[in-house]
mmCIF file of C-alpha atoms and ligand atoms in Angstrom:
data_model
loop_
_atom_site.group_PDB
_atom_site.id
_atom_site.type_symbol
_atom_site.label_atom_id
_atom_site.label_comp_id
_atom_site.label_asym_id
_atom_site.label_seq_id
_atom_site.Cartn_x
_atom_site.Cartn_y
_atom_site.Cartn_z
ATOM 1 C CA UNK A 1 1.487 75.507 -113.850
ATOM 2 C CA UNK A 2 4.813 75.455 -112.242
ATOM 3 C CA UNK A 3 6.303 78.241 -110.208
ATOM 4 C CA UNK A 4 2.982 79.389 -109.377
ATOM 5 C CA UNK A 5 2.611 81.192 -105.914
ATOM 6 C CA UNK A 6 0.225 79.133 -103.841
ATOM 7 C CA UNK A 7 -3.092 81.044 -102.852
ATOM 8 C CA UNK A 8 -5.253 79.990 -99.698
ATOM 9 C CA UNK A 9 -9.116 81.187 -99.746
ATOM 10 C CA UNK A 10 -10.703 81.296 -96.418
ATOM 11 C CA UNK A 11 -14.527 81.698 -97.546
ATOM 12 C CA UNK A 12 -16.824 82.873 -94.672
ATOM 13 C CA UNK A 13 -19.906 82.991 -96.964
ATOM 14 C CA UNK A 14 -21.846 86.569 -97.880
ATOM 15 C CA UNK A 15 -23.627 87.603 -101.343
ATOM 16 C CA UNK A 16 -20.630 86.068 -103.460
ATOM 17 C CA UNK A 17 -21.853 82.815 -102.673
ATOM 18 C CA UNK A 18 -25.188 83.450 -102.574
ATOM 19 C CA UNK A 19 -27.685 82.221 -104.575
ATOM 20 C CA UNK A 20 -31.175 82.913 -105.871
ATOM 21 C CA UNK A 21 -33.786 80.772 -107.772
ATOM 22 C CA UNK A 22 -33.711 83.405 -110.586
ATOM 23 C CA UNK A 23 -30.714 85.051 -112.679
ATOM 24 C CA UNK A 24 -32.755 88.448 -112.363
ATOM 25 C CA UNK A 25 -33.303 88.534 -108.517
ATOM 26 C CA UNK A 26 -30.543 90.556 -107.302
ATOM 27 C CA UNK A 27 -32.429 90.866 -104.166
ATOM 28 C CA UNK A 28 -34.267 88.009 -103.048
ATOM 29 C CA UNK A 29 -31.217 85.712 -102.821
ATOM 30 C CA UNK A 30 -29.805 83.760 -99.341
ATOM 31 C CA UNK A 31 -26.112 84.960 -98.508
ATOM 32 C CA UNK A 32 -23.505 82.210 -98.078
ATOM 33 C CA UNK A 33 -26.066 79.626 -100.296
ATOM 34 C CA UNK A 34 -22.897 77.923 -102.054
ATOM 35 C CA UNK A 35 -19.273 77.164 -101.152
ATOM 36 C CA UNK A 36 -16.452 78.135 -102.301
ATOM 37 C CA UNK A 37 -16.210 75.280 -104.334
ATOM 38 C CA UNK A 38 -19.045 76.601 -106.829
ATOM 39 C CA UNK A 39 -17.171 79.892 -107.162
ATOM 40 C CA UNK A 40 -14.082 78.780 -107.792
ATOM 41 C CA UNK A 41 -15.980 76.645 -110.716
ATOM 42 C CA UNK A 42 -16.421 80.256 -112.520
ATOM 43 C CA UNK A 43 -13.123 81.416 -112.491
ATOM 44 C CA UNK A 44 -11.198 78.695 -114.206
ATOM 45 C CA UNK A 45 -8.785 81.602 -115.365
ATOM 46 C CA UNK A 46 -7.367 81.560 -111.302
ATOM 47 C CA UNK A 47 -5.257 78.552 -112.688
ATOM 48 C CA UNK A 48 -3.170 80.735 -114.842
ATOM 49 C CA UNK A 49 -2.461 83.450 -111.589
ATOM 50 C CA UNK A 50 -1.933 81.149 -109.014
ATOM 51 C CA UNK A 51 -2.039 77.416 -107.356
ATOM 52 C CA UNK A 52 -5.017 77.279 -105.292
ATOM 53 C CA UNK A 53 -5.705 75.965 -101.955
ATOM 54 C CA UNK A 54 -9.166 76.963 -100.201
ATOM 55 C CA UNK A 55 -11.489 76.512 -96.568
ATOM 56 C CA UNK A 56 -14.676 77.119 -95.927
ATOM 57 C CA UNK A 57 -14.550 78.733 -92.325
ATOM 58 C CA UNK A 58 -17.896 79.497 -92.060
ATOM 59 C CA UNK A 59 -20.969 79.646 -94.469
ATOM 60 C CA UNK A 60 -23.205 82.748 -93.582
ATOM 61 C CA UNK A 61 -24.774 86.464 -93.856
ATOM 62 C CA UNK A 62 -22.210 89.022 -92.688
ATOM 63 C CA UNK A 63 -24.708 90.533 -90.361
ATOM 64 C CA UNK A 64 -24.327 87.904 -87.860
ATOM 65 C CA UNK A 65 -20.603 87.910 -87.692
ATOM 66 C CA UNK A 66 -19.680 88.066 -83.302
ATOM 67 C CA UNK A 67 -16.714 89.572 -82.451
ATOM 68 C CA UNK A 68 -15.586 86.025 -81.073
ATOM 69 C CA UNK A 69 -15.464 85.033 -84.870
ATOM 70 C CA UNK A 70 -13.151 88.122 -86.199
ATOM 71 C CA UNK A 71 -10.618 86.145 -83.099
ATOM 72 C CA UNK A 72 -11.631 83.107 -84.129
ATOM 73 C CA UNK A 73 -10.310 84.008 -87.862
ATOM 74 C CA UNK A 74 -7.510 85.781 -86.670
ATOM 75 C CA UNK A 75 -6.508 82.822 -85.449
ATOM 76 C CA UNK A 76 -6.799 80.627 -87.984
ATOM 77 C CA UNK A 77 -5.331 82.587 -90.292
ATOM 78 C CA UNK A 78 -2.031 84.038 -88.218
ATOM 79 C CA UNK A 79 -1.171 80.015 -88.110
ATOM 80 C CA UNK A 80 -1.754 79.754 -92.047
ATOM 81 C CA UNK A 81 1.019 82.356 -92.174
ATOM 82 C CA UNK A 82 3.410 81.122 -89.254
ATOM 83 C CA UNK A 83 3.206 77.208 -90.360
ATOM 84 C CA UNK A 84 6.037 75.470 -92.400
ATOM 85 C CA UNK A 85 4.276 75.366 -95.835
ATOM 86 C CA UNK A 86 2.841 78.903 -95.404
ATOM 87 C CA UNK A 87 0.959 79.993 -98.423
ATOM 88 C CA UNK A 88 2.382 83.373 -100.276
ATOM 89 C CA UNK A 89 -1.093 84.933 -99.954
ATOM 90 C CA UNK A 90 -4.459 84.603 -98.389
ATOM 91 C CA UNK A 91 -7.817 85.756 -99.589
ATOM 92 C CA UNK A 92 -10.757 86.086 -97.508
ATOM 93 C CA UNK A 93 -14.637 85.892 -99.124
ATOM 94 C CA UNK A 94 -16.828 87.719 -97.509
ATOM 95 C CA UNK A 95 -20.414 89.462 -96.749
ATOM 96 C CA UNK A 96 -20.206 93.093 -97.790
ATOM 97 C CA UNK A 97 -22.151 94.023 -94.385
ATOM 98 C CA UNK A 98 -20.069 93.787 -92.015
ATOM 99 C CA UNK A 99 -16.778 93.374 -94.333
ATOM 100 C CA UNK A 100 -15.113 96.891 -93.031
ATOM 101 C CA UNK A 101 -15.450 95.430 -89.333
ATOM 102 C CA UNK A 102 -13.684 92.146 -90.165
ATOM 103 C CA UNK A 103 -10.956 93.676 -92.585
ATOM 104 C CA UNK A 104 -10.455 96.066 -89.608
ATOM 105 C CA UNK A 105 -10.428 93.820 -86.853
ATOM 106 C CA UNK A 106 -7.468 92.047 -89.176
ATOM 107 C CA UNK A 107 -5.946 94.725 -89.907
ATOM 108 C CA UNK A 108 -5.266 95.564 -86.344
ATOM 109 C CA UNK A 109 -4.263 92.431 -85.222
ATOM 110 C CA UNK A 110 -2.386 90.204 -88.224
ATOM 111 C CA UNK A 111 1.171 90.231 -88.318
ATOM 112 C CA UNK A 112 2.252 91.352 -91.967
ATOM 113 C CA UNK A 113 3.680 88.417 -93.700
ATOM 114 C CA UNK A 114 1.863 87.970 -96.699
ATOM 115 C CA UNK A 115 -0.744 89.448 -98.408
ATOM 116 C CA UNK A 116 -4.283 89.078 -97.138
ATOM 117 C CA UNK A 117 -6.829 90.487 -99.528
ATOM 118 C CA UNK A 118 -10.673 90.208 -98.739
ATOM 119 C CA UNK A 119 -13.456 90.034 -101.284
ATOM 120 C CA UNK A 120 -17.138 90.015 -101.569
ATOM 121 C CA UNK A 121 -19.663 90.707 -104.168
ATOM 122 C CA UNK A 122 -22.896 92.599 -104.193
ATOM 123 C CA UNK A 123 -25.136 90.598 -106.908
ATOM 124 C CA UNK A 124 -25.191 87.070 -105.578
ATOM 125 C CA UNK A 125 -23.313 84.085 -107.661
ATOM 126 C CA UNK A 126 -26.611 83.025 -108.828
ATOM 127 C CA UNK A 127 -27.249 86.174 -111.183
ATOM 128 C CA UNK A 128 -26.537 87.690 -114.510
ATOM 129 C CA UNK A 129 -23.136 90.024 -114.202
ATOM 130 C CA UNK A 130 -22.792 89.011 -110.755
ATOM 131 C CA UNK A 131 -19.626 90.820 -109.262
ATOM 132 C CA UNK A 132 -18.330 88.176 -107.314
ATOM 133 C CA UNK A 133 -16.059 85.934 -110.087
ATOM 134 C CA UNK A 134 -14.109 88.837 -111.059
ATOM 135 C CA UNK A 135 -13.787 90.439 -107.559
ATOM 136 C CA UNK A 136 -12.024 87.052 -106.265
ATOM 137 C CA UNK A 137 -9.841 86.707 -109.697
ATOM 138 C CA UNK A 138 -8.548 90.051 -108.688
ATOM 139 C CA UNK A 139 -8.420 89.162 -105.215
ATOM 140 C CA UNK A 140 -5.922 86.383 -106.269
ATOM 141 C CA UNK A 141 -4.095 88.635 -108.302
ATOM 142 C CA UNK A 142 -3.786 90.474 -105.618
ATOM 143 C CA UNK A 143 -2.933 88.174 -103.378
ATOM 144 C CA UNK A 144 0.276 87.028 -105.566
ATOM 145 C CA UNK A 145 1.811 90.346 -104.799
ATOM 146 C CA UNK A 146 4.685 90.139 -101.904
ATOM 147 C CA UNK A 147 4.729 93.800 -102.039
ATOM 148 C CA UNK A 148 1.365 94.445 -100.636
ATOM 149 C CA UNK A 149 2.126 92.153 -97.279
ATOM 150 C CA UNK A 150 3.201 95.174 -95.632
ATOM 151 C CA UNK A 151 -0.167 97.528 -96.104
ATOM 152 C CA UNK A 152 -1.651 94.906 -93.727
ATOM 153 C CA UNK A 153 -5.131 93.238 -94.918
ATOM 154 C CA UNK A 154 -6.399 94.839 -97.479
ATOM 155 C CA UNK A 155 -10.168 95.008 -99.413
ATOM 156 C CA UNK A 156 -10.873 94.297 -103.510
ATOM 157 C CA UNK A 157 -13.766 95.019 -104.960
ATOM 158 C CA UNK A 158 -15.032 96.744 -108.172
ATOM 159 C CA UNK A 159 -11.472 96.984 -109.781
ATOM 160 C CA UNK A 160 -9.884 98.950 -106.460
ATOM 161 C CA UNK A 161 -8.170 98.025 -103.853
ATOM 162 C CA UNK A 162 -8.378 99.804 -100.397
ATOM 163 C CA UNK A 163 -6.676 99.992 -97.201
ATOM 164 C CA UNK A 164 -9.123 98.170 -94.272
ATOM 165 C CA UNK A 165 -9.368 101.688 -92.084
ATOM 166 C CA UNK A 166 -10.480 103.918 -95.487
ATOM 167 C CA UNK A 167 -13.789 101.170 -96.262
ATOM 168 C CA UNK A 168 -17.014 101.641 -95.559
ATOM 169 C CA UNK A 169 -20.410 100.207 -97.444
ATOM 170 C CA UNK A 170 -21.483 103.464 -99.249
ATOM 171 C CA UNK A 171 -24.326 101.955 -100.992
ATOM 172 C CA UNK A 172 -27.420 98.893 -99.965
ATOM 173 C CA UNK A 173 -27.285 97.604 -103.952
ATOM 174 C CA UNK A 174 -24.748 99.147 -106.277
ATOM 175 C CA UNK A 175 -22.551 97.003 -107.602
ATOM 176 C CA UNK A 176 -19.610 99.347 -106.273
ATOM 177 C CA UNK A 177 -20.640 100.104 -102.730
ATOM 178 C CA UNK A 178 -17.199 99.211 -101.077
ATOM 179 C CA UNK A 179 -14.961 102.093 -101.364
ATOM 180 C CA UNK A 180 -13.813 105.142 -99.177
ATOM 181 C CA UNK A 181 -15.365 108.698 -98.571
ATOM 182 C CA UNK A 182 -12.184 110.484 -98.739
ATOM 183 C CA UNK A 183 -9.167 108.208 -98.953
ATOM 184 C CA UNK A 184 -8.505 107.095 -102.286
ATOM 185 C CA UNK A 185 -8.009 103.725 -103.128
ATOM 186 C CA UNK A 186 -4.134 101.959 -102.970
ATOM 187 C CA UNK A 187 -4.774 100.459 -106.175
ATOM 188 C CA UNK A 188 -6.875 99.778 -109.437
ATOM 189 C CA UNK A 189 -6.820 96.786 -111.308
ATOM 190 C CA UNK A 190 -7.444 96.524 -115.665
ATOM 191 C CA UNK A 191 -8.296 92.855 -115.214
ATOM 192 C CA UNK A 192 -6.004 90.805 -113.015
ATOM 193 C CA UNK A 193 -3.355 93.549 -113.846
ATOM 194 C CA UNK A 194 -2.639 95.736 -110.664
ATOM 195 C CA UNK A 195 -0.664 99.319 -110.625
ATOM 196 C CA UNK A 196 0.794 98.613 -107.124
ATOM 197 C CA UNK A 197 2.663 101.682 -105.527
ATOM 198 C CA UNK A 198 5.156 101.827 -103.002
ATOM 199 C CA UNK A 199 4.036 100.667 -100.080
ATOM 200 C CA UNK A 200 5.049 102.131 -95.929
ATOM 201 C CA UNK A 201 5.882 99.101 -93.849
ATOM 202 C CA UNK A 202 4.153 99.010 -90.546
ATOM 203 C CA UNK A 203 3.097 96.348 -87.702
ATOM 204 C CA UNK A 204 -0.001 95.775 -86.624
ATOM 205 C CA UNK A 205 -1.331 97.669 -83.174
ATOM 206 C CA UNK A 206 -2.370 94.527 -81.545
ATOM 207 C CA UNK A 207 -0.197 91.628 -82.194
ATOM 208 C CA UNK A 208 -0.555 87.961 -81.010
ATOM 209 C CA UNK A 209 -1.432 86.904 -78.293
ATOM 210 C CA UNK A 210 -5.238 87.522 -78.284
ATOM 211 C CA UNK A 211 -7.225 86.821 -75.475
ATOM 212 C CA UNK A 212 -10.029 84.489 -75.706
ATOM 213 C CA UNK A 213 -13.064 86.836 -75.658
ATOM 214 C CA UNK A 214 -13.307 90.848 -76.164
ATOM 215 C CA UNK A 215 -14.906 93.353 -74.092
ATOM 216 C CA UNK A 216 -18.764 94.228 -74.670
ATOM 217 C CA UNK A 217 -18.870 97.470 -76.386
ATOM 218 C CA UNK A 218 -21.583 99.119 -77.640
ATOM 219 C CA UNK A 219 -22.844 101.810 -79.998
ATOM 220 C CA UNK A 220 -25.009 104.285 -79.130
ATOM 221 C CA UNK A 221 -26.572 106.537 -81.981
ATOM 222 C CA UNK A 222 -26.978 110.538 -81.584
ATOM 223 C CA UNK A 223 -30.340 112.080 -82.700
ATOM 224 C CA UNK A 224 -32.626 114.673 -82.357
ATOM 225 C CA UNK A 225 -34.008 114.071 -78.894
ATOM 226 C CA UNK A 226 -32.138 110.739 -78.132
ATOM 227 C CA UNK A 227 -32.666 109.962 -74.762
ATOM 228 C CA UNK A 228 -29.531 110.066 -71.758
ATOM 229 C CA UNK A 229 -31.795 106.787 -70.892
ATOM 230 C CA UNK A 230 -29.877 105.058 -73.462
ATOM 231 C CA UNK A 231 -26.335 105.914 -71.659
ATOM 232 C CA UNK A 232 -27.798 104.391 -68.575
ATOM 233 C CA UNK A 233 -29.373 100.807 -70.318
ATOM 234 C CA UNK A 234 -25.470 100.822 -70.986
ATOM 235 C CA UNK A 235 -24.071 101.197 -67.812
ATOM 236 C CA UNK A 236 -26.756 98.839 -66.279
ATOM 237 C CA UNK A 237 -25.429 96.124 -68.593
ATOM 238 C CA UNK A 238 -22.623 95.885 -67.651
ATOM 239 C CA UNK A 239 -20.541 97.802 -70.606
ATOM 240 C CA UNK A 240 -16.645 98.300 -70.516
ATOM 241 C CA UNK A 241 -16.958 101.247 -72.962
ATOM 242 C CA UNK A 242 -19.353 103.401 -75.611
ATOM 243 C CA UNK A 243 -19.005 104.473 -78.783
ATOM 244 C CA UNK A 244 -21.567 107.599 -79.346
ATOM 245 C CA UNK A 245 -22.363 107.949 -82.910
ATOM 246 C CA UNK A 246 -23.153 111.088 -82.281
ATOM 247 C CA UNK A 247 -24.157 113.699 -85.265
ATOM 248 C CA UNK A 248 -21.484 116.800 -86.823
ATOM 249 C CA UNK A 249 -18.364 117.026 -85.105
ATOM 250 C CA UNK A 250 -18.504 114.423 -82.439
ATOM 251 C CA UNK A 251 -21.681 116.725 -80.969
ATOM 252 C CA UNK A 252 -22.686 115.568 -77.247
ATOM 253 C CA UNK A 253 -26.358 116.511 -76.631
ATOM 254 C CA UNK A 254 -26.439 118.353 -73.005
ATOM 255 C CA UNK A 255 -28.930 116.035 -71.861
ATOM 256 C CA UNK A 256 -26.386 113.044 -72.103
ATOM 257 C CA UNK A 257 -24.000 115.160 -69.626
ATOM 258 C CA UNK A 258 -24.927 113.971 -66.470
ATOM 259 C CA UNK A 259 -25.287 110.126 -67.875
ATOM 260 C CA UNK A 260 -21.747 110.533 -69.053
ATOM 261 C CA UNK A 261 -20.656 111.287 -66.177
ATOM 262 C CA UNK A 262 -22.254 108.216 -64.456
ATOM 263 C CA UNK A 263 -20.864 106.282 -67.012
ATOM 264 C CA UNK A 264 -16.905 107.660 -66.599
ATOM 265 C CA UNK A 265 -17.740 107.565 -62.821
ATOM 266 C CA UNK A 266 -18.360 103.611 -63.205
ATOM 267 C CA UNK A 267 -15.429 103.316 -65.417
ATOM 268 C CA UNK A 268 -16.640 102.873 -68.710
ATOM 269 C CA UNK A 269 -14.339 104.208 -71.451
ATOM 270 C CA UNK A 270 -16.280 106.826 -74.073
ATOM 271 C CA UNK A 271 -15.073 107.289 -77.321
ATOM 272 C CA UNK A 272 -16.991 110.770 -79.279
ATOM 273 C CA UNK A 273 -17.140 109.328 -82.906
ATOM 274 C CA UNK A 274 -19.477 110.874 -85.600
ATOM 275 C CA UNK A 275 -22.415 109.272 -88.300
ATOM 276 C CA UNK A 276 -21.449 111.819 -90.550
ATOM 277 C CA UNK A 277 -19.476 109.464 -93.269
ATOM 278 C CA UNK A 278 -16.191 111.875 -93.655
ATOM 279 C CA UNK A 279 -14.158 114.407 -91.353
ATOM 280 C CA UNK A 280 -13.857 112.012 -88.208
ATOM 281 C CA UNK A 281 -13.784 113.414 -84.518
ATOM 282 C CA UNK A 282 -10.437 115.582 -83.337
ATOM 283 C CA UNK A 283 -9.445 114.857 -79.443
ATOM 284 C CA UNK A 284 -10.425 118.313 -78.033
ATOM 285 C CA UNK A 285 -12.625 119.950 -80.573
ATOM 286 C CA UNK A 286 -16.017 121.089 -80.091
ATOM 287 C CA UNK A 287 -15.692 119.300 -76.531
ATOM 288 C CA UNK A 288 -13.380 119.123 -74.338
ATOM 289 C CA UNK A 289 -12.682 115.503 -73.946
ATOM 290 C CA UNK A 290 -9.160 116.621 -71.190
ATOM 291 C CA UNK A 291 -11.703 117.647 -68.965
ATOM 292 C CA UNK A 292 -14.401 114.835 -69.163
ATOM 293 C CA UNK A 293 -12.033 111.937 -69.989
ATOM 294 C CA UNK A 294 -13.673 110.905 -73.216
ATOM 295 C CA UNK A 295 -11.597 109.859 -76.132
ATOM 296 C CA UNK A 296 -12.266 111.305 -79.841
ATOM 297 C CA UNK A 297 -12.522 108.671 -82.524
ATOM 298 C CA UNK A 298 -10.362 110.747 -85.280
ATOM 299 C CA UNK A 299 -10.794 109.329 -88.385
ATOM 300 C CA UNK A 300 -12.477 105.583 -87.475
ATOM 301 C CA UNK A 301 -16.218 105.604 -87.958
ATOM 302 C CA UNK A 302 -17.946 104.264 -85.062
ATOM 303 C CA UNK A 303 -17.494 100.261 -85.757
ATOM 304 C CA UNK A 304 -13.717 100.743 -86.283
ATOM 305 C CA UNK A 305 -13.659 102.912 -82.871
ATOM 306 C CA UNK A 306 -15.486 99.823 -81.009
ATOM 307 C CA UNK A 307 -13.391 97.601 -82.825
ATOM 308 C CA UNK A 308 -10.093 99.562 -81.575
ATOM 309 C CA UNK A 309 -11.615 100.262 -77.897
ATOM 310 C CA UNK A 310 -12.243 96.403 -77.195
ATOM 311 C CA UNK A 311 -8.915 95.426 -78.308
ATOM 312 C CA UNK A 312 -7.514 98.363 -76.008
ATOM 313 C CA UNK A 313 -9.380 97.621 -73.543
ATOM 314 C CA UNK A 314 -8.524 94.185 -73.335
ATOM 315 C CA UNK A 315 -4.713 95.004 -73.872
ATOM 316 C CA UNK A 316 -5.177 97.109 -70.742
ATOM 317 C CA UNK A 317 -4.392 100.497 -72.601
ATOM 318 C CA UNK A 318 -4.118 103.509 -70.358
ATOM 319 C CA UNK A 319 -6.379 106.079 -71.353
ATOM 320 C CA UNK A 320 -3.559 108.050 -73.216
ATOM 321 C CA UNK A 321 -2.851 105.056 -74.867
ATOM 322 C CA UNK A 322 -6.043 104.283 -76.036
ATOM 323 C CA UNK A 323 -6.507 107.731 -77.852
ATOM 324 C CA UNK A 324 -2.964 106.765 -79.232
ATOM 325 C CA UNK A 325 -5.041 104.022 -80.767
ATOM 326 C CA UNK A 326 -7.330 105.804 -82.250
ATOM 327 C CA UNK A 327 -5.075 108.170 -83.569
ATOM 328 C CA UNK A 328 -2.752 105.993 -85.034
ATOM 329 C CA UNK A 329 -5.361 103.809 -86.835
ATOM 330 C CA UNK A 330 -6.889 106.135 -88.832
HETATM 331 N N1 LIG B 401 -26.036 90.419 -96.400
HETATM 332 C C1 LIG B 401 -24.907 90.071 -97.252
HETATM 333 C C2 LIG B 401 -23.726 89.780 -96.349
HETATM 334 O O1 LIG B 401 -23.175 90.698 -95.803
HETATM 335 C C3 LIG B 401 -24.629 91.177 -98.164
HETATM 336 C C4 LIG B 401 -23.476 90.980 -99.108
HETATM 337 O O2 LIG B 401 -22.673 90.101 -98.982
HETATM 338 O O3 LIG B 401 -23.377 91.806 -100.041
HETATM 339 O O4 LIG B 401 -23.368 88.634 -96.140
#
């Protein structure tokens, strides 16, 4: 149809291309089976919303996504925005796994041209009222709005659309598992109808240039009994920084206090995050992070915090301005 906005789709893989032998296995499926070109086959309606244009950048399970590939997409897609014949939107299909991590990682480094809306499903392609078709014909939808280029990238699924930062996985098989603890979501969608409101303009933290490979972080989970030994395995490796995971309020065990202090001593940066889903980590509360020079994760879970600290750390933040990170991006 003419006058159409054109839409690019970036597939990466995930359960909305996956595909099992059976209608009825929801479970036993392989993750990134098909391309995009078999999805796009269901949704002939995408013709009515949208010229389409599509990639398939990579073809696999979310849970082996490397932070080389979040730079490597980055890439790809800030020079699908800056070229001549720049598409007005771009949709991303994805794993649900590791989705919040990606949609993160983009949201704190894409410049906000157009919209960039990412998708995935949670019953593969293969199976009877798989979620996938009608995620990505909202996803295009989406996609064909100008106003949303400002929010930054942004996450369908299940009729809603969220902000990257308010996302987690809150589910291993419902159908709407994507969505946020507290936040509520920017949008909802009656078919490919969205009730868009106004939207803030902002940039993102980290814009272009990237470097070429991000820092090793790594998370480190708090439990009854878990062992300093674990802070120490990190410094050994070689480390630039540590989320802790750590349970209520950003709680440090006292037997990780002298390990800590290695670890600061060595210069590894420590951001106090939380496993409990809501509430988030204030600078200052329940420890005194002035004091020890830790940083407080406010309201990132722990793989948006690692997320932010490698992309600090590799930007060369100052301490103060890496907490300025954190608080900002929540
Ligand atoms: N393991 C799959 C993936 O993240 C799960 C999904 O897409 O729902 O690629």
């Amino acid at each position: 149809m003419p006058g159409l906005p054109r839409i690019h789709i970036v597939a990466t893989g995930g359960t909305i291309t996956g595909a099992a032998t059976s209608a009825a296995d929801t479970a036993g499926y392989r993750a990134g089976a098909l391309g995009i070109e078999a999805l796009l086959a269901a949704i002939p309606e995408a013709a009515q919303l949208a010229h389409l244009s599509h990639e398939q950048a990579f073809k696999r399970d979310s849970k082996d996504f490397l932070p080389g590939e979040w730079l490597q997409l980055a890439k790809q897609i800030e020079q699908l925005m800056t070229q001549d014949d720049a598409p007005a939107g771009i949709v991303i299909t994805h794993g649900t796994d590791t989705l919040e991590e990606t949609a993160f990682f983009l949201a704190l480094t894409l410049p906000r041209r157009i919209p960039v809306i990412l998708t995935a499903a949670m019953r593969p392609a293969s199976a009877h009222s798989s979620d996938g078709p009608m995620n990505l014909l909202q996803a295009i939808a989406a996609a064909t709005r100008q106003a949303l280029a400002a929010a930054g990238p942004l996450i369908v699924a299940a009729n809603r659309l969220w902000r990257a930062c308010d996302v987690t996985k809150r589910h291993t098989h419902a159908p709407d598992a994507l969505g946020g603890f507290e936040a509520a979501p920017l949008a909802t969608a009656h078919g490919t109808h969205w009730r868009i409101p106004p939207i803030l303009a902002t940039q993102p933290l980290f814009p272009a240039p990237w470097p070429d490979r991000l820092p090793e972080v790594w998370i480190l989970p708090g439990y009854a009994g878990a062992p300093a030994e674990l802070i120490d395995t990190a410094i050994a490796s070689g480390v630039r920084g540590l989320v802790l995971a750590l349970t209520g309020h950003g709680s440090v065990p006292e037997a990780w206090l002298p390990a800590l202090v290695r670890a600061r001593s060595q210069g590894l940066a420590i951001v106090r995050a939380t496993r409990v889903p809501a509430g988030g980590v204030t600078p200052d509360a329940n420890f005194n992070d002035t004091l020890q020079g830790t940083l407080a994760s406010c309201g990132l879970s722990p793989w948006q915090a690692r997320i932010a600290l490698m992309l600090g750390l590799a930007a060369g933040l100052s301490h103060e301005a890496l907490q300025n990170v954190f608080t900002s991006a929540s």
